[in-house]
Short mmCIF file of N, CA and C in Angstrom, two decimals:
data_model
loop_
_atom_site.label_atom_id
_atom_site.label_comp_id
_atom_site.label_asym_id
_atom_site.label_seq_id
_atom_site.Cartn_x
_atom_site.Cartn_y
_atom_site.Cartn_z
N UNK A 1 21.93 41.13 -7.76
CA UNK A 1 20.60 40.97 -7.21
C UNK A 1 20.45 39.54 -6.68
N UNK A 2 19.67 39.46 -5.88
CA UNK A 2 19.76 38.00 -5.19
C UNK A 2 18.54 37.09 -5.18
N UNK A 3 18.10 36.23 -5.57
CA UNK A 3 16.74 35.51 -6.08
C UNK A 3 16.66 34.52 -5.18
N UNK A 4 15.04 34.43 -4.68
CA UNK A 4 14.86 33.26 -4.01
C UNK A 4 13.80 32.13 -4.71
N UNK A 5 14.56 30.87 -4.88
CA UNK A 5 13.31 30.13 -5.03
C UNK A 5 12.41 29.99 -4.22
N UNK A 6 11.32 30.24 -4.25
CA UNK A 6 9.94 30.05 -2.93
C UNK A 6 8.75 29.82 -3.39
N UNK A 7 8.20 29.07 -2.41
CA UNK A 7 7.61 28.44 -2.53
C UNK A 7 6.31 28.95 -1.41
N UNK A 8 5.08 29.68 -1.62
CA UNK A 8 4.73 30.57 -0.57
C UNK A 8 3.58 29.53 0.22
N UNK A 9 3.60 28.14 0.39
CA UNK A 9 3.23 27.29 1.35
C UNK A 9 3.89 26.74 2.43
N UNK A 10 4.96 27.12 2.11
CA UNK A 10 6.37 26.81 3.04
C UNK A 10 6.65 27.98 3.74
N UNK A 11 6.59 27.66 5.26
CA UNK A 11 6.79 28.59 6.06
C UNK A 11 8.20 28.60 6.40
N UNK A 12 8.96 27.80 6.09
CA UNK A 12 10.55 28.19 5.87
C UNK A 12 11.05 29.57 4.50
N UNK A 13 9.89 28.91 3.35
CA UNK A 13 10.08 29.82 2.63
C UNK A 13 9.95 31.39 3.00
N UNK A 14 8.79 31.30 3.69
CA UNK A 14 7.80 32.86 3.60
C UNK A 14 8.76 32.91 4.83
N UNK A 15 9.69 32.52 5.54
CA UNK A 15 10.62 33.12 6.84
C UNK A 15 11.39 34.24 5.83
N UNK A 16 12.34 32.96 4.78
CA UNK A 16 13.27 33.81 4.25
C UNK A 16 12.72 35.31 3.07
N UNK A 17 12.10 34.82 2.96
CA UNK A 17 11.23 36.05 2.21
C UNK A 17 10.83 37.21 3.16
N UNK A 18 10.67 37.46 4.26
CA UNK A 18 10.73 38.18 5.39
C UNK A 18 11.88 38.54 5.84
N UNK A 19 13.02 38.16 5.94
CA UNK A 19 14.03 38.42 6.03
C UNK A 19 14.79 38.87 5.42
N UNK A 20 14.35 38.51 3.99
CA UNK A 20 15.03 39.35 2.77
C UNK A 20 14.35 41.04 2.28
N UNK A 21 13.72 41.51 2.92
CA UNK A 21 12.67 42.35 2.50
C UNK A 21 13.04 43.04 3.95
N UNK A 22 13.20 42.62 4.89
CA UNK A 22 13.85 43.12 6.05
C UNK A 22 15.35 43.65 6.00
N UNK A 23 15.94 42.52 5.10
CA UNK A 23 17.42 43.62 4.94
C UNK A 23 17.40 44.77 3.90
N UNK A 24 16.63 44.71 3.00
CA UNK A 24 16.45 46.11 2.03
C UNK A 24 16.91 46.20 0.88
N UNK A 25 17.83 44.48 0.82
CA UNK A 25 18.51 44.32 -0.62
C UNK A 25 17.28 43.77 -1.75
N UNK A 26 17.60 44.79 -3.02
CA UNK A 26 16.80 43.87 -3.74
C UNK A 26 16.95 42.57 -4.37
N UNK A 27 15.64 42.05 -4.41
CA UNK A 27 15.78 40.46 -5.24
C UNK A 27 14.63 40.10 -5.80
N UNK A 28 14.76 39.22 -6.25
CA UNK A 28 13.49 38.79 -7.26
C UNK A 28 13.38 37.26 -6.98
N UNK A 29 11.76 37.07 -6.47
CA UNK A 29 11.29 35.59 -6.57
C UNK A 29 10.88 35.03 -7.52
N UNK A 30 11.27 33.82 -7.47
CA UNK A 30 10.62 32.92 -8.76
C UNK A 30 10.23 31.69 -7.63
N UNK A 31 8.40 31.79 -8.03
CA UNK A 31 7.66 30.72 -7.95
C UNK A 31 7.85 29.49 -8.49
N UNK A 32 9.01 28.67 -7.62
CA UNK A 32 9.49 27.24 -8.71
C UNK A 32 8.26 26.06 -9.09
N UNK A 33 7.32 26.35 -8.13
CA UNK A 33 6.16 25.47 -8.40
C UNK A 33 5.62 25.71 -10.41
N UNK A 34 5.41 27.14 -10.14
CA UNK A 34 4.96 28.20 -11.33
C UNK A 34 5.47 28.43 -12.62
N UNK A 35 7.10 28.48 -11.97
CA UNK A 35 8.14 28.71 -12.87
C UNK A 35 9.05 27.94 -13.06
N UNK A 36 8.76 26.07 -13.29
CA UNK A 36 9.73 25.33 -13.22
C UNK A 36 10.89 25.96 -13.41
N UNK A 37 11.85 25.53 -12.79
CA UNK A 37 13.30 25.68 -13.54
C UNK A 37 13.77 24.43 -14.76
N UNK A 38 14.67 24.57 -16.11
CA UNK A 38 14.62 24.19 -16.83
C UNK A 38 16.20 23.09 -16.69
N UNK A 39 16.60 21.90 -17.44
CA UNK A 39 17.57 21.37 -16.96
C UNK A 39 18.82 22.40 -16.60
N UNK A 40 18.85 23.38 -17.07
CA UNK A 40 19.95 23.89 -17.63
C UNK A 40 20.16 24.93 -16.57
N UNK A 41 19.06 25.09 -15.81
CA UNK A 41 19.04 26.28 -14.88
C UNK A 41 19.17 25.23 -13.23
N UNK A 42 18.45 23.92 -13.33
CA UNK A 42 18.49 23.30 -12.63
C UNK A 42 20.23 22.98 -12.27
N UNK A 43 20.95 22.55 -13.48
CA UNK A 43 21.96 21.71 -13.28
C UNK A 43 23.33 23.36 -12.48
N UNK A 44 22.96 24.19 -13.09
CA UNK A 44 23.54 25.53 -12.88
C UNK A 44 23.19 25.63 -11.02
N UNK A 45 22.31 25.78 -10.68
CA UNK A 45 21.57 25.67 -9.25
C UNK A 45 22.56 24.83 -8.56
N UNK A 46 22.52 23.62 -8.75
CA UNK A 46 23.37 22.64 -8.05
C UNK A 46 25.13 23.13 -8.00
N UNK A 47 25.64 23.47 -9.02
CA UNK A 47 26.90 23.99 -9.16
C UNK A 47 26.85 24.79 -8.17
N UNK A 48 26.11 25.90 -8.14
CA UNK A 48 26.23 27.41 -7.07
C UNK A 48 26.26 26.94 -5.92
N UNK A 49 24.86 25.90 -5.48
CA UNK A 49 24.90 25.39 -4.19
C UNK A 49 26.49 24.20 -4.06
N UNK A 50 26.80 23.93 -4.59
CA UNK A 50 28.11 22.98 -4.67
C UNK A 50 27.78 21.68 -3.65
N UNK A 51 26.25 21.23 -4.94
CA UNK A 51 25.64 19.84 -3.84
C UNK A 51 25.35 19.17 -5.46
N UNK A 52 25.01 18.01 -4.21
CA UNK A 52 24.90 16.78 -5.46
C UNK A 52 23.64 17.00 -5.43
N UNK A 53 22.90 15.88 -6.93
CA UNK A 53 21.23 16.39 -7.17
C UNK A 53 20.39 15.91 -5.55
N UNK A 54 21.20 14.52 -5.48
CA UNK A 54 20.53 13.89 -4.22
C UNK A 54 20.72 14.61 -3.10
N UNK A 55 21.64 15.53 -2.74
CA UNK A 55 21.16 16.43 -1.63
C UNK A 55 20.23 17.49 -1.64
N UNK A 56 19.96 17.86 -2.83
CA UNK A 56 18.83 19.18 -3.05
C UNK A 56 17.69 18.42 -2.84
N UNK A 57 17.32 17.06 -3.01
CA UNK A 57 16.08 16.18 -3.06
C UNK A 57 15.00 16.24 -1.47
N UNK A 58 14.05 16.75 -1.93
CA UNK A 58 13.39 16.32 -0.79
C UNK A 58 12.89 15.15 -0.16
N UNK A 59 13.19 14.71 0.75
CA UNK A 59 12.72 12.71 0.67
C UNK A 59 11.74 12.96 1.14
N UNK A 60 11.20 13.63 1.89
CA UNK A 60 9.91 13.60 2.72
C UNK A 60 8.64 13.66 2.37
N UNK A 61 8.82 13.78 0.47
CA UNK A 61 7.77 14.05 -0.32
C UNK A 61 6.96 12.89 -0.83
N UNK A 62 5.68 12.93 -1.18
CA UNK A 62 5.15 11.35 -1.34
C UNK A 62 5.66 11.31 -3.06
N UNK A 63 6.21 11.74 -3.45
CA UNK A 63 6.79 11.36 -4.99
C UNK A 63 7.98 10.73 -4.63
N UNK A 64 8.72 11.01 -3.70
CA UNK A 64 10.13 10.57 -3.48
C UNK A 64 9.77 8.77 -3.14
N UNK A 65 8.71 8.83 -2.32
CA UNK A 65 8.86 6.97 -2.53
C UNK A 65 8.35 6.42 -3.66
N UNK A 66 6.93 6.94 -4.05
CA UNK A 66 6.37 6.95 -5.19
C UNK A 66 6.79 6.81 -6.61
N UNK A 67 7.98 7.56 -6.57
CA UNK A 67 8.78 7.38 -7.91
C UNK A 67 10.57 6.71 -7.82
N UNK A 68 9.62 6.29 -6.56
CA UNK A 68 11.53 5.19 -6.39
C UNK A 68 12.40 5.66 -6.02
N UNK A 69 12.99 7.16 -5.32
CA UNK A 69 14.16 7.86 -5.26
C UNK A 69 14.25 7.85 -4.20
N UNK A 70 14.08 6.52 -3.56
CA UNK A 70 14.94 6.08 -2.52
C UNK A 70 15.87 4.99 -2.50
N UNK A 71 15.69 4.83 -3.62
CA UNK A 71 17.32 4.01 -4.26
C UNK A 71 18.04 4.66 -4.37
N UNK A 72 19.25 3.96 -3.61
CA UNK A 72 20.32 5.19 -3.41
C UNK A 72 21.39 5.04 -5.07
N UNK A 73 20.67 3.51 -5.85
CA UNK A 73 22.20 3.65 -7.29
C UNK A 73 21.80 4.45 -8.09
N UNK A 74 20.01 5.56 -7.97
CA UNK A 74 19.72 6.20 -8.90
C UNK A 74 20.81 6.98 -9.61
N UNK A 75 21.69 7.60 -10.64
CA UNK A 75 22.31 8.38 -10.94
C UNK A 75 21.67 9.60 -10.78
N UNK A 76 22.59 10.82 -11.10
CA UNK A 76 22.35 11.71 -10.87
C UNK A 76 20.99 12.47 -12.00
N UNK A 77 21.42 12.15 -13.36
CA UNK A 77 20.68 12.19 -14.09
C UNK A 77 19.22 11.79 -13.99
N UNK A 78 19.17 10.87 -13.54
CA UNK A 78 17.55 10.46 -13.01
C UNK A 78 17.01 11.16 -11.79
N UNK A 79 17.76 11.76 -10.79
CA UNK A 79 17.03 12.35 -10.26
C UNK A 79 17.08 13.67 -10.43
N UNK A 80 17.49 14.45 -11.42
CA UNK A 80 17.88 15.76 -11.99
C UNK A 80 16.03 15.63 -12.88
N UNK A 81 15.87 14.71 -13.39
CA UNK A 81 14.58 14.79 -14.17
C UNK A 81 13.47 14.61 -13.30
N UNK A 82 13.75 13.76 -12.10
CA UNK A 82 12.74 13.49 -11.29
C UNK A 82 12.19 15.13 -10.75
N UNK A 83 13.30 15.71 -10.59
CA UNK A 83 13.21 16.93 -9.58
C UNK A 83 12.36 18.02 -10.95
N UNK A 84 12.77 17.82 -12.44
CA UNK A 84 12.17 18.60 -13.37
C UNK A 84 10.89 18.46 -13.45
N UNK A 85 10.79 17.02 -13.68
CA UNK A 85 8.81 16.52 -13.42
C UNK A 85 7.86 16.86 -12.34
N UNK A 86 9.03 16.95 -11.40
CA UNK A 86 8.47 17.28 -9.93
C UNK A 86 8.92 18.57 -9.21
N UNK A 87 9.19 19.87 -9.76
CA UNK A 87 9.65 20.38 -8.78
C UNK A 87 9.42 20.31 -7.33
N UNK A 88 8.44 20.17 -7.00
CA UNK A 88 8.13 20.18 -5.21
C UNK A 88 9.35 19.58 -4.73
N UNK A 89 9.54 18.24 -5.51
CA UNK A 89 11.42 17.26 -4.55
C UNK A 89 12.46 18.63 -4.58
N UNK A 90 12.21 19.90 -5.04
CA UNK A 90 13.53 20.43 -4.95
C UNK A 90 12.96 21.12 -3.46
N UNK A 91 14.29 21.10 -2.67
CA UNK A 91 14.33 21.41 -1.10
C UNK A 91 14.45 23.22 -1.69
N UNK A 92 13.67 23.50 -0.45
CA UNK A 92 13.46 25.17 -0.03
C UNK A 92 13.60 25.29 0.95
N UNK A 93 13.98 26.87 0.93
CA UNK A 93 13.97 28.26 -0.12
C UNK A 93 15.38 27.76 -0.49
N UNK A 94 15.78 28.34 -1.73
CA UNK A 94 17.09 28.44 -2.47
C UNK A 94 17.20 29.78 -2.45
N UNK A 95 18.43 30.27 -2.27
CA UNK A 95 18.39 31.93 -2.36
C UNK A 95 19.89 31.50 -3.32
N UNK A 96 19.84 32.74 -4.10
CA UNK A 96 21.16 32.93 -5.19
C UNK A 96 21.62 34.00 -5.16
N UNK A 97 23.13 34.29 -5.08
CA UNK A 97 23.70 35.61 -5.49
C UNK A 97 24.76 35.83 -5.80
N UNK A 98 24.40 36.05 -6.93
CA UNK A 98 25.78 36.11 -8.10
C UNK A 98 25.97 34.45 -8.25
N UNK A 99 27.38 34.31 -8.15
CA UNK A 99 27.89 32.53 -8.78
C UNK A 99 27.52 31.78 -7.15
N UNK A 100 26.96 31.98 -6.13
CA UNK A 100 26.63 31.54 -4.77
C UNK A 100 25.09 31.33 -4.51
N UNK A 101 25.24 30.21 -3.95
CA UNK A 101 23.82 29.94 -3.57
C UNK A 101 23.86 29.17 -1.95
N UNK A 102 22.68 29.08 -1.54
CA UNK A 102 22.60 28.45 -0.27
C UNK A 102 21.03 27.97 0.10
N UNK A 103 20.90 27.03 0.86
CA UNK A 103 19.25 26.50 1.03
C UNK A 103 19.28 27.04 2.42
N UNK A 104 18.52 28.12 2.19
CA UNK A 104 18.44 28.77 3.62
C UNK A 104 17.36 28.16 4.87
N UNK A 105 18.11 27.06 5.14
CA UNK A 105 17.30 26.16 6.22
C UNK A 105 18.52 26.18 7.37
N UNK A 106 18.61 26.89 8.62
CA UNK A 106 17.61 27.51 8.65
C UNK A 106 17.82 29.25 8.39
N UNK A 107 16.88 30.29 7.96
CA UNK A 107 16.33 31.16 7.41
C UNK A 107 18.37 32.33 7.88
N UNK A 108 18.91 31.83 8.45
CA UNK A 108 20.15 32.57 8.72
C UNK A 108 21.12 32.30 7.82
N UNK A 109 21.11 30.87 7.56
CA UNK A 109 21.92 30.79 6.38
C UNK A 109 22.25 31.72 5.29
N UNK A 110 21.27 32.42 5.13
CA UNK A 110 20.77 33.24 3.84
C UNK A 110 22.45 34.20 4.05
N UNK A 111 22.90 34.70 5.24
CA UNK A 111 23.81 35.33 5.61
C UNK A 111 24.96 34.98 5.17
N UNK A 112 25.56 33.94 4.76
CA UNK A 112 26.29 33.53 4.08
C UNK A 112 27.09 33.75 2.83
N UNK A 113 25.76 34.30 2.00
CA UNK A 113 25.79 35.23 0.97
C UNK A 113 26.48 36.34 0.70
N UNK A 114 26.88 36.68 2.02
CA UNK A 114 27.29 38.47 1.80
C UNK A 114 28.56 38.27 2.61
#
């Protein structure tokens, strides 16, 4: 089954969520705003996507200057918590399936998957 993180203010999100409901496979959303993800699911996320924490990071967010994570010697660990305190810094939609993941930006990526 294939899960998207989404986020339904994000019109990147609500693309891939349209698209997924358009191909007919089932999946299940989790509201990451709603449903933080926990370190353990977080650090798992990054493995699938096969990215570092600082690429999942959103910079464009006013926490990202706000809480300093635009220092680039942050370790990874600090911004693994930043992103827990904050989910919003985690970049969307995330779609997962099976041990694979991908940030479906843009909304075709998702294709990758299969």
């Amino acid at each position: 089954m294939l899960t998207i993180y989404h986020n339904n203010r994000c019109s990147k999100s609500r693309e891939v969520l349209s698209l997924l409901e358009q191909l007919g496979r089932p999946f299940q959303v989790v509201n990451y705003l709603n449903e933080p993800l926990d370190e353990s699911a977080l650090r798992t996320l990054l493995k699938q996507l096969q990215l570092s924490p600082r690429e999942l990071l959103r910079n464009k967010e006013d926490e990202y200057k706000s809480m300093g994570l635009d220092n680039e010697s942050l370790s990874d660990d600090i911004i693994i918590q930043a992103m827990l305190r904050q989910p919003k810094l985690i970049e969307r939609p995330v779609v997962v399936h099976g041990n694979k993941a991908v940030i479906a930006r843009p909304a075709s990526r998702l294709l990758e998957l299969f």
